Short mmCIF file of N, CA and C in Angstrom, two decimals:
data_model
loop_
_atom_site.label_atom_id
_atom_site.label_comp_id
_atom_site.label_asym_id
_atom_site.label_seq_id
_atom_site.Cartn_x
_atom_site.Cartn_y
_atom_site.Cartn_z
N MET A 1 63.17 77.88 104.65
CA MET A 1 62.24 78.11 105.74
C MET A 1 62.48 79.48 106.35
N GLY A 2 61.42 80.06 106.90
CA GLY A 2 61.51 81.39 107.47
C GLY A 2 62.01 81.40 108.90
N GLU A 3 62.60 82.51 109.28
CA GLU A 3 63.06 82.68 110.65
C GLU A 3 61.86 82.91 111.56
N VAL A 4 61.91 82.35 112.77
CA VAL A 4 60.86 82.55 113.76
C VAL A 4 61.44 83.40 114.88
N VAL A 5 60.78 84.56 115.11
CA VAL A 5 61.20 85.47 116.18
C VAL A 5 60.05 85.58 117.17
N PHE A 6 60.33 85.27 118.43
CA PHE A 6 59.33 85.27 119.49
C PHE A 6 59.62 86.45 120.42
N ILE A 7 58.61 87.32 120.58
CA ILE A 7 58.78 88.54 121.38
C ILE A 7 57.77 88.49 122.52
N LEU A 8 58.28 88.50 123.74
CA LEU A 8 57.37 88.48 124.87
C LEU A 8 57.77 89.50 125.91
N GLY A 9 56.83 89.80 126.79
CA GLY A 9 57.05 90.78 127.85
C GLY A 9 55.74 91.08 128.52
N GLY A 10 55.75 92.04 129.39
CA GLY A 10 54.55 92.42 130.11
C GLY A 10 53.62 93.27 129.26
N CYS A 11 52.46 93.55 129.81
CA CYS A 11 51.49 94.40 129.12
C CYS A 11 52.08 95.78 128.91
N ARG A 12 51.87 96.33 127.71
CA ARG A 12 52.32 97.69 127.35
C ARG A 12 53.85 97.82 127.43
N SER A 13 54.56 96.72 127.19
CA SER A 13 56.02 96.76 127.24
C SER A 13 56.65 97.11 125.90
N GLY A 14 55.83 97.20 124.83
CA GLY A 14 56.35 97.53 123.52
C GLY A 14 56.51 96.33 122.60
N LYS A 15 55.93 95.20 122.97
CA LYS A 15 56.08 93.95 122.20
C LYS A 15 55.59 94.11 120.77
N SER A 16 54.37 94.56 120.60
CA SER A 16 53.77 94.64 119.26
C SER A 16 54.50 95.64 118.38
N SER A 17 54.83 96.80 118.94
CA SER A 17 55.56 97.81 118.16
C SER A 17 56.91 97.27 117.71
N HIS A 18 57.59 96.56 118.60
CA HIS A 18 58.90 96.03 118.25
C HIS A 18 58.77 94.94 117.19
N ALA A 19 57.77 94.09 117.32
CA ALA A 19 57.55 93.04 116.32
C ALA A 19 57.33 93.65 114.94
N LEU A 20 56.50 94.68 114.88
CA LEU A 20 56.25 95.34 113.60
C LEU A 20 57.51 96.03 113.06
N ALA A 21 58.28 96.64 113.94
CA ALA A 21 59.51 97.31 113.49
C ALA A 21 60.49 96.29 112.92
N LEU A 22 60.63 95.15 113.57
CA LEU A 22 61.51 94.10 113.05
C LEU A 22 60.98 93.54 111.75
N ALA A 23 59.67 93.34 111.69
CA ALA A 23 59.05 92.78 110.48
C ALA A 23 59.22 93.71 109.29
N GLU A 24 59.27 95.01 109.53
CA GLU A 24 59.44 95.99 108.45
C GLU A 24 60.71 95.72 107.65
N GLU A 25 61.71 95.08 108.27
CA GLU A 25 62.95 94.75 107.56
C GLU A 25 62.73 93.68 106.49
N SER A 26 61.65 92.90 106.62
CA SER A 26 61.35 91.83 105.67
C SER A 26 60.14 92.15 104.81
N ILE A 27 59.63 93.36 104.95
CA ILE A 27 58.37 93.72 104.31
C ILE A 27 58.49 93.63 102.78
N GLY A 28 57.40 93.22 102.18
CA GLY A 28 57.34 93.10 100.74
C GLY A 28 55.98 93.57 100.25
N THR A 29 55.43 92.84 99.30
CA THR A 29 54.12 93.21 98.77
C THR A 29 52.98 92.46 99.46
N ASP A 30 53.31 91.33 100.11
CA ASP A 30 52.29 90.56 100.82
C ASP A 30 52.71 90.42 102.27
N ASN A 31 52.24 91.33 103.10
CA ASN A 31 52.60 91.39 104.51
C ASN A 31 51.37 91.03 105.33
N CYS A 32 51.49 89.98 106.08
CA CYS A 32 50.33 89.38 106.73
C CYS A 32 50.39 89.60 108.24
N PHE A 33 49.35 90.22 108.77
CA PHE A 33 49.20 90.40 110.22
C PHE A 33 48.10 89.45 110.66
N ILE A 34 48.45 88.46 111.47
CA ILE A 34 47.46 87.50 111.95
C ILE A 34 47.04 87.93 113.35
N ALA A 35 45.77 88.30 113.48
CA ALA A 35 45.21 88.79 114.74
C ALA A 35 44.42 87.68 115.42
N THR A 36 44.64 87.54 116.72
CA THR A 36 43.91 86.52 117.48
C THR A 36 42.83 87.12 118.37
N CYS A 37 42.75 88.43 118.41
CA CYS A 37 41.81 89.13 119.28
C CYS A 37 40.36 88.98 118.79
N VAL A 38 39.47 88.72 119.72
CA VAL A 38 38.04 88.80 119.46
C VAL A 38 37.54 90.00 120.26
N PRO A 39 37.26 91.12 119.58
CA PRO A 39 36.87 92.34 120.31
C PRO A 39 35.40 92.26 120.76
N TYR A 40 35.20 91.99 122.04
CA TYR A 40 33.86 91.81 122.58
C TYR A 40 33.20 93.11 123.02
N ASP A 41 34.01 94.14 123.32
CA ASP A 41 33.41 95.38 123.81
C ASP A 41 33.89 96.57 122.97
N ASP A 42 33.26 97.71 123.17
CA ASP A 42 33.56 98.90 122.36
C ASP A 42 34.99 99.37 122.51
N GLU A 43 35.53 99.30 123.73
CA GLU A 43 36.91 99.74 123.96
C GLU A 43 37.87 98.88 123.14
N MET A 44 37.65 97.57 123.13
CA MET A 44 38.53 96.68 122.39
C MET A 44 38.34 96.87 120.88
N LYS A 45 37.13 97.13 120.44
CA LYS A 45 36.89 97.40 119.02
C LYS A 45 37.64 98.66 118.58
N ASP A 46 37.62 99.70 119.43
CA ASP A 46 38.37 100.93 119.13
C ASP A 46 39.86 100.65 119.09
N ARG A 47 40.34 99.85 120.01
CA ARG A 47 41.76 99.51 120.06
C ARG A 47 42.19 98.78 118.78
N VAL A 48 41.36 97.85 118.33
CA VAL A 48 41.66 97.11 117.10
C VAL A 48 41.71 98.07 115.91
N ARG A 49 40.74 98.97 115.83
CA ARG A 49 40.73 99.95 114.73
C ARG A 49 41.98 100.84 114.74
N ARG A 50 42.39 101.28 115.93
CA ARG A 50 43.60 102.10 116.05
C ARG A 50 44.83 101.34 115.57
N HIS A 51 44.95 100.09 115.99
CA HIS A 51 46.10 99.28 115.59
C HIS A 51 46.11 99.04 114.08
N GLN A 52 44.95 98.80 113.51
CA GLN A 52 44.88 98.61 112.05
C GLN A 52 45.30 99.88 111.33
N ALA A 53 44.84 101.02 111.82
CA ALA A 53 45.21 102.30 111.20
C ALA A 53 46.71 102.56 111.32
N GLU A 54 47.29 102.22 112.47
CA GLU A 54 48.72 102.39 112.68
C GLU A 54 49.53 101.53 111.71
N ARG A 55 49.07 100.32 111.46
CA ARG A 55 49.79 99.43 110.53
C ARG A 55 49.67 99.92 109.10
N GLY A 56 48.55 100.49 108.78
CA GLY A 56 48.36 101.01 107.43
C GLY A 56 47.98 99.94 106.42
N LYS A 57 47.88 100.37 105.18
CA LYS A 57 47.39 99.52 104.11
C LYS A 57 48.41 98.50 103.63
N LYS A 58 49.66 98.64 104.07
CA LYS A 58 50.67 97.68 103.62
C LYS A 58 50.55 96.34 104.32
N TRP A 59 49.68 96.25 105.34
CA TRP A 59 49.46 95.00 106.07
C TRP A 59 48.07 94.46 105.79
N ARG A 60 48.01 93.19 105.46
CA ARG A 60 46.75 92.47 105.26
C ARG A 60 46.45 91.76 106.58
N THR A 61 45.27 92.00 107.13
CA THR A 61 44.90 91.41 108.42
C THR A 61 44.09 90.13 108.22
N ILE A 62 44.52 89.09 108.90
CA ILE A 62 43.83 87.80 108.92
C ILE A 62 43.38 87.57 110.35
N ASP A 63 42.09 87.33 110.56
CA ASP A 63 41.59 87.01 111.89
C ASP A 63 41.65 85.51 112.10
N ALA A 64 42.37 85.10 113.13
CA ALA A 64 42.52 83.67 113.44
C ALA A 64 42.46 83.49 114.95
N PRO A 65 41.30 83.68 115.54
CA PRO A 65 41.22 83.60 117.00
C PRO A 65 41.49 82.21 117.56
N VAL A 66 41.21 81.16 116.78
CA VAL A 66 41.41 79.79 117.25
C VAL A 66 42.31 79.00 116.30
N LYS A 67 42.16 79.20 115.01
CA LYS A 67 42.88 78.41 114.01
C LYS A 67 44.19 79.08 113.59
N LEU A 68 45.01 79.38 114.58
CA LEU A 68 46.28 80.04 114.32
C LEU A 68 47.27 79.17 113.54
N PRO A 69 47.47 77.90 113.92
CA PRO A 69 48.41 77.08 113.13
C PRO A 69 48.00 76.99 111.66
N GLU A 70 46.72 76.83 111.42
CA GLU A 70 46.23 76.73 110.04
C GLU A 70 46.47 78.02 109.28
N ALA A 71 46.27 79.16 109.94
CA ALA A 71 46.47 80.46 109.29
C ALA A 71 47.94 80.66 108.92
N ILE A 72 48.84 80.30 109.83
CA ILE A 72 50.27 80.44 109.53
C ILE A 72 50.65 79.52 108.38
N GLU A 73 50.20 78.29 108.44
CA GLU A 73 50.55 77.34 107.38
C GLU A 73 50.05 77.83 106.02
N LYS A 74 48.81 78.31 105.97
CA LYS A 74 48.23 78.76 104.71
C LYS A 74 48.91 80.02 104.18
N HIS A 75 49.04 81.03 105.02
CA HIS A 75 49.49 82.33 104.54
C HIS A 75 51.01 82.44 104.39
N SER A 76 51.75 81.57 105.07
CA SER A 76 53.21 81.64 104.92
C SER A 76 53.67 81.14 103.56
N LYS A 77 52.78 80.50 102.82
CA LYS A 77 53.13 80.02 101.48
C LYS A 77 53.30 81.18 100.50
N THR A 78 52.61 82.28 100.75
CA THR A 78 52.67 83.41 99.80
C THR A 78 53.14 84.72 100.44
N ALA A 79 53.07 84.83 101.74
CA ALA A 79 53.42 86.09 102.42
C ALA A 79 54.93 86.32 102.40
N ASP A 80 55.30 87.58 102.42
CA ASP A 80 56.70 87.97 102.56
C ASP A 80 57.12 87.96 104.03
N VAL A 81 56.16 88.25 104.91
CA VAL A 81 56.41 88.29 106.35
C VAL A 81 55.07 88.13 107.06
N ILE A 82 55.11 87.53 108.25
CA ILE A 82 53.91 87.37 109.08
C ILE A 82 54.22 87.89 110.48
N VAL A 83 53.27 88.65 111.03
CA VAL A 83 53.30 89.04 112.44
C VAL A 83 52.06 88.45 113.08
N VAL A 84 52.24 87.74 114.19
CA VAL A 84 51.12 87.16 114.95
C VAL A 84 51.01 87.93 116.26
N ASP A 85 49.83 88.50 116.49
CA ASP A 85 49.60 89.27 117.71
C ASP A 85 48.23 88.89 118.26
N CYS A 86 48.10 88.12 119.30
CA CYS A 86 49.17 87.57 120.09
C CYS A 86 48.82 86.17 120.57
N LEU A 87 49.84 85.45 121.04
CA LEU A 87 49.63 84.09 121.53
C LEU A 87 48.81 84.08 122.82
N THR A 88 48.92 85.13 123.60
CA THR A 88 48.18 85.19 124.87
C THR A 88 46.67 85.16 124.62
N LEU A 89 46.22 85.96 123.67
CA LEU A 89 44.79 85.96 123.35
C LEU A 89 44.38 84.65 122.68
N TRP A 90 45.27 84.06 121.90
CA TRP A 90 44.98 82.74 121.31
C TRP A 90 44.74 81.71 122.40
N MET A 91 45.59 81.72 123.43
CA MET A 91 45.40 80.78 124.55
C MET A 91 44.06 81.04 125.24
N ASN A 92 43.73 82.30 125.45
CA ASN A 92 42.44 82.64 126.04
C ASN A 92 41.30 82.07 125.20
N ASN A 93 41.40 82.23 123.89
CA ASN A 93 40.34 81.75 123.01
C ASN A 93 40.22 80.23 123.04
N LEU A 94 41.35 79.53 123.12
CA LEU A 94 41.31 78.07 123.21
C LEU A 94 40.63 77.63 124.50
N ILE A 95 40.95 78.31 125.59
CA ILE A 95 40.32 77.99 126.88
C ILE A 95 38.82 78.25 126.81
N MET A 96 38.43 79.35 126.19
CA MET A 96 37.01 79.69 126.09
C MET A 96 36.25 78.73 125.16
N GLU A 97 36.98 77.99 124.33
CA GLU A 97 36.37 76.95 123.49
C GLU A 97 36.10 75.68 124.30
N ASP A 98 36.39 75.71 125.59
CA ASP A 98 36.23 74.57 126.50
C ASP A 98 37.11 73.38 126.13
N LEU A 99 38.28 73.67 125.58
CA LEU A 99 39.22 72.60 125.27
C LEU A 99 39.88 72.09 126.55
N ALA A 100 40.05 70.79 126.62
CA ALA A 100 40.80 70.19 127.72
C ALA A 100 42.27 70.55 127.56
N ASP A 101 43.03 70.46 128.64
CA ASP A 101 44.45 70.80 128.57
C ASP A 101 45.17 70.01 127.48
N GLU A 102 44.88 68.73 127.35
CA GLU A 102 45.54 67.91 126.32
C GLU A 102 45.26 68.45 124.92
N ALA A 103 44.05 68.90 124.68
CA ALA A 103 43.72 69.47 123.37
C ALA A 103 44.48 70.78 123.14
N VAL A 104 44.65 71.57 124.20
CA VAL A 104 45.44 72.80 124.08
C VAL A 104 46.89 72.45 123.76
N PHE A 105 47.44 71.44 124.45
CA PHE A 105 48.81 71.00 124.18
C PHE A 105 48.96 70.60 122.71
N GLU A 106 47.96 69.91 122.18
CA GLU A 106 48.00 69.50 120.77
C GLU A 106 47.99 70.71 119.84
N LYS A 107 47.21 71.73 120.18
CA LYS A 107 47.18 72.96 119.37
C LYS A 107 48.55 73.64 119.38
N VAL A 108 49.20 73.65 120.53
CA VAL A 108 50.54 74.26 120.62
C VAL A 108 51.52 73.47 119.75
N GLU A 109 51.42 72.16 119.77
CA GLU A 109 52.30 71.33 118.92
C GLU A 109 52.00 71.59 117.44
N ALA A 110 50.74 71.79 117.11
CA ALA A 110 50.38 72.12 115.72
C ALA A 110 50.96 73.48 115.33
N LEU A 111 50.97 74.42 116.27
CA LEU A 111 51.57 75.73 116.01
C LEU A 111 53.06 75.58 115.76
N LYS A 112 53.73 74.79 116.58
CA LYS A 112 55.17 74.56 116.38
C LYS A 112 55.42 73.95 115.00
N ALA A 113 54.60 73.00 114.60
CA ALA A 113 54.76 72.37 113.29
C ALA A 113 54.56 73.39 112.17
N ALA A 114 53.56 74.25 112.30
CA ALA A 114 53.30 75.28 111.29
C ALA A 114 54.48 76.24 111.20
N LEU A 115 55.05 76.60 112.33
CA LEU A 115 56.22 77.49 112.33
C LEU A 115 57.41 76.82 111.66
N GLY A 116 57.55 75.53 111.89
CA GLY A 116 58.65 74.79 111.27
C GLY A 116 58.54 74.71 109.76
N LYS A 117 57.33 74.80 109.24
CA LYS A 117 57.10 74.75 107.79
C LYS A 117 57.01 76.13 107.14
N ALA A 118 56.97 77.18 107.94
CA ALA A 118 56.75 78.53 107.40
C ALA A 118 57.83 78.89 106.39
N ARG A 119 57.40 79.46 105.28
CA ARG A 119 58.31 79.83 104.20
C ARG A 119 58.76 81.28 104.25
N CYS A 120 58.28 82.01 105.25
CA CYS A 120 58.65 83.41 105.38
C CYS A 120 58.95 83.68 106.86
N PRO A 121 59.57 84.81 107.17
CA PRO A 121 59.79 85.15 108.58
C PRO A 121 58.46 85.30 109.32
N VAL A 122 58.42 84.78 110.55
CA VAL A 122 57.23 84.89 111.39
C VAL A 122 57.66 85.52 112.72
N PHE A 123 56.97 86.59 113.09
CA PHE A 123 57.21 87.28 114.35
C PHE A 123 55.98 87.05 115.22
N LEU A 124 56.19 86.43 116.38
CA LEU A 124 55.09 86.11 117.29
C LEU A 124 55.21 86.94 118.56
N VAL A 125 54.09 87.45 119.04
CA VAL A 125 54.03 88.27 120.25
C VAL A 125 53.26 87.50 121.32
N SER A 126 53.74 87.55 122.56
CA SER A 126 53.02 86.94 123.68
C SER A 126 53.35 87.69 124.96
N ASN A 127 52.48 87.56 125.94
CA ASN A 127 52.72 88.16 127.25
C ASN A 127 53.46 87.16 128.13
N GLU A 128 54.38 87.67 128.92
CA GLU A 128 55.01 86.86 129.96
C GLU A 128 54.06 86.92 131.15
N VAL A 129 53.44 85.80 131.46
CA VAL A 129 52.40 85.80 132.48
C VAL A 129 52.84 85.20 133.81
N GLY A 130 54.07 84.74 133.89
CA GLY A 130 54.51 84.04 135.09
C GLY A 130 55.31 84.89 136.06
N ALA A 131 55.43 86.18 135.81
CA ALA A 131 56.27 87.01 136.66
C ALA A 131 55.49 87.67 137.80
N GLY A 132 54.19 87.49 137.83
CA GLY A 132 53.37 88.14 138.86
C GLY A 132 53.02 87.17 139.98
N ILE A 133 52.02 87.55 140.72
CA ILE A 133 51.57 86.72 141.84
C ILE A 133 50.77 85.53 141.32
N VAL A 134 50.59 84.53 142.15
CA VAL A 134 49.76 83.38 141.79
C VAL A 134 48.30 83.83 141.82
N PRO A 135 47.59 83.65 140.69
CA PRO A 135 46.19 84.07 140.66
C PRO A 135 45.36 83.36 141.72
N GLU A 136 44.31 84.04 142.18
CA GLU A 136 43.51 83.49 143.27
C GLU A 136 42.41 82.55 142.81
N ASN A 137 42.16 82.44 141.49
CA ASN A 137 41.10 81.53 141.07
C ASN A 137 41.60 80.52 140.05
N GLN A 138 40.89 79.41 139.93
CA GLN A 138 41.32 78.28 139.12
C GLN A 138 41.44 78.64 137.64
N LEU A 139 40.49 79.39 137.10
CA LEU A 139 40.53 79.73 135.68
C LEU A 139 41.76 80.59 135.36
N ALA A 140 42.04 81.57 136.21
CA ALA A 140 43.21 82.43 135.98
C ALA A 140 44.51 81.63 136.12
N ARG A 141 44.57 80.70 137.07
CA ARG A 141 45.77 79.86 137.21
C ARG A 141 45.93 78.96 136.00
N ARG A 142 44.83 78.42 135.50
CA ARG A 142 44.90 77.57 134.30
C ARG A 142 45.40 78.38 133.10
N PHE A 143 44.86 79.58 132.94
CA PHE A 143 45.31 80.45 131.86
C PHE A 143 46.81 80.71 131.98
N ARG A 144 47.25 81.09 133.16
CA ARG A 144 48.68 81.36 133.38
C ARG A 144 49.52 80.14 133.06
N ASP A 145 49.09 78.97 133.53
CA ASP A 145 49.86 77.74 133.33
C ASP A 145 49.92 77.34 131.86
N LEU A 146 48.78 77.39 131.17
CA LEU A 146 48.76 77.01 129.75
C LEU A 146 49.53 78.01 128.89
N THR A 147 49.44 79.29 129.22
CA THR A 147 50.19 80.29 128.48
C THR A 147 51.69 80.11 128.73
N GLY A 148 52.06 79.84 129.95
CA GLY A 148 53.47 79.57 130.25
C GLY A 148 53.98 78.35 129.50
N PHE A 149 53.15 77.30 129.44
CA PHE A 149 53.50 76.10 128.67
C PHE A 149 53.73 76.46 127.21
N ALA A 150 52.79 77.20 126.63
CA ALA A 150 52.90 77.58 125.22
C ALA A 150 54.13 78.46 124.99
N ASN A 151 54.36 79.43 125.86
CA ASN A 151 55.53 80.31 125.70
C ASN A 151 56.82 79.51 125.73
N GLN A 152 56.92 78.54 126.62
CA GLN A 152 58.13 77.71 126.69
C GLN A 152 58.35 76.94 125.39
N ARG A 153 57.29 76.34 124.87
CA ARG A 153 57.41 75.54 123.64
C ARG A 153 57.79 76.40 122.44
N ILE A 154 57.16 77.57 122.34
CA ILE A 154 57.47 78.44 121.20
C ILE A 154 58.87 79.01 121.34
N ALA A 155 59.27 79.40 122.54
CA ALA A 155 60.62 79.92 122.75
C ALA A 155 61.67 78.88 122.38
N LYS A 156 61.38 77.64 122.69
CA LYS A 156 62.35 76.57 122.39
C LYS A 156 62.53 76.39 120.88
N CYS A 157 61.47 76.51 120.10
CA CYS A 157 61.58 76.29 118.66
C CYS A 157 61.93 77.56 117.89
N ALA A 158 61.86 78.72 118.54
CA ALA A 158 62.14 79.99 117.86
C ALA A 158 63.63 80.15 117.60
N ASP A 159 63.94 80.84 116.50
CA ASP A 159 65.33 81.16 116.21
C ASP A 159 65.85 82.27 117.12
N LYS A 160 64.97 83.24 117.41
CA LYS A 160 65.32 84.35 118.29
C LYS A 160 64.19 84.54 119.29
N VAL A 161 64.56 84.91 120.52
CA VAL A 161 63.59 85.27 121.55
C VAL A 161 64.01 86.60 122.12
N ILE A 162 63.06 87.53 122.17
CA ILE A 162 63.32 88.87 122.68
C ILE A 162 62.33 89.16 123.80
N TRP A 163 62.85 89.61 124.93
CA TRP A 163 62.03 89.99 126.06
C TRP A 163 61.98 91.51 126.11
N MET A 164 60.78 92.07 126.08
CA MET A 164 60.61 93.52 126.11
C MET A 164 60.41 93.98 127.55
N VAL A 165 61.19 94.99 127.94
CA VAL A 165 61.08 95.58 129.27
C VAL A 165 61.02 97.09 129.10
N ALA A 166 59.89 97.70 129.42
CA ALA A 166 59.75 99.16 129.36
C ALA A 166 60.18 99.72 128.01
N GLY A 167 59.80 98.99 126.94
CA GLY A 167 60.12 99.45 125.59
C GLY A 167 61.52 99.11 125.12
N ILE A 168 62.28 98.42 125.95
CA ILE A 168 63.66 98.07 125.59
C ILE A 168 63.74 96.58 125.27
N PRO A 169 64.19 96.23 124.07
CA PRO A 169 64.33 94.82 123.71
C PRO A 169 65.57 94.21 124.34
N VAL A 170 65.39 93.07 124.98
CA VAL A 170 66.50 92.32 125.57
C VAL A 170 66.56 90.98 124.87
N ASN A 171 67.62 90.76 124.10
CA ASN A 171 67.77 89.49 123.39
C ASN A 171 68.11 88.39 124.38
N ILE A 172 67.30 87.33 124.39
CA ILE A 172 67.58 86.23 125.31
C ILE A 172 67.88 84.92 124.57
N LYS A 173 67.69 84.92 123.26
CA LYS A 173 68.06 83.75 122.46
C LYS A 173 68.33 84.22 121.03
N GLY A 174 69.40 83.69 120.44
CA GLY A 174 69.70 83.99 119.04
C GLY A 174 70.42 85.21 118.85
#
């Protein structure tokens, strides 16, 4: 089974760059980048294009905005390494699918199961959303709470957990 490394931190803390740098140590001929972003506007489309160009041709991109557990289960059978960027956007997408909290909890459990079966190293990126103020509206609080729930579950099952602060990796597990 593959090692699971969970990298979280604030926005622009260096999470994605660090995940890719660590994944480079396991790189082979089939390197899978699983993207959860749905680029709705031009700025986000440009950002996605820039990130794809930065990764280069050695990474195969799989779009999995909602079916992340299924993508990991399928692609970990043949991939040398997987990077998932990011769980935060995956949670957003699940909420936008109008899933009830229980259904989101089930998706997180399915993700844990897929990680447990992964045959290659998997590096997952997520935002730490609980360090700020309490959001003023119900949807933002629900997002924060569900993302915090997911982060806790994934951190618990991960072999390593790294918290990024201002571009500096801080090992907190493993």
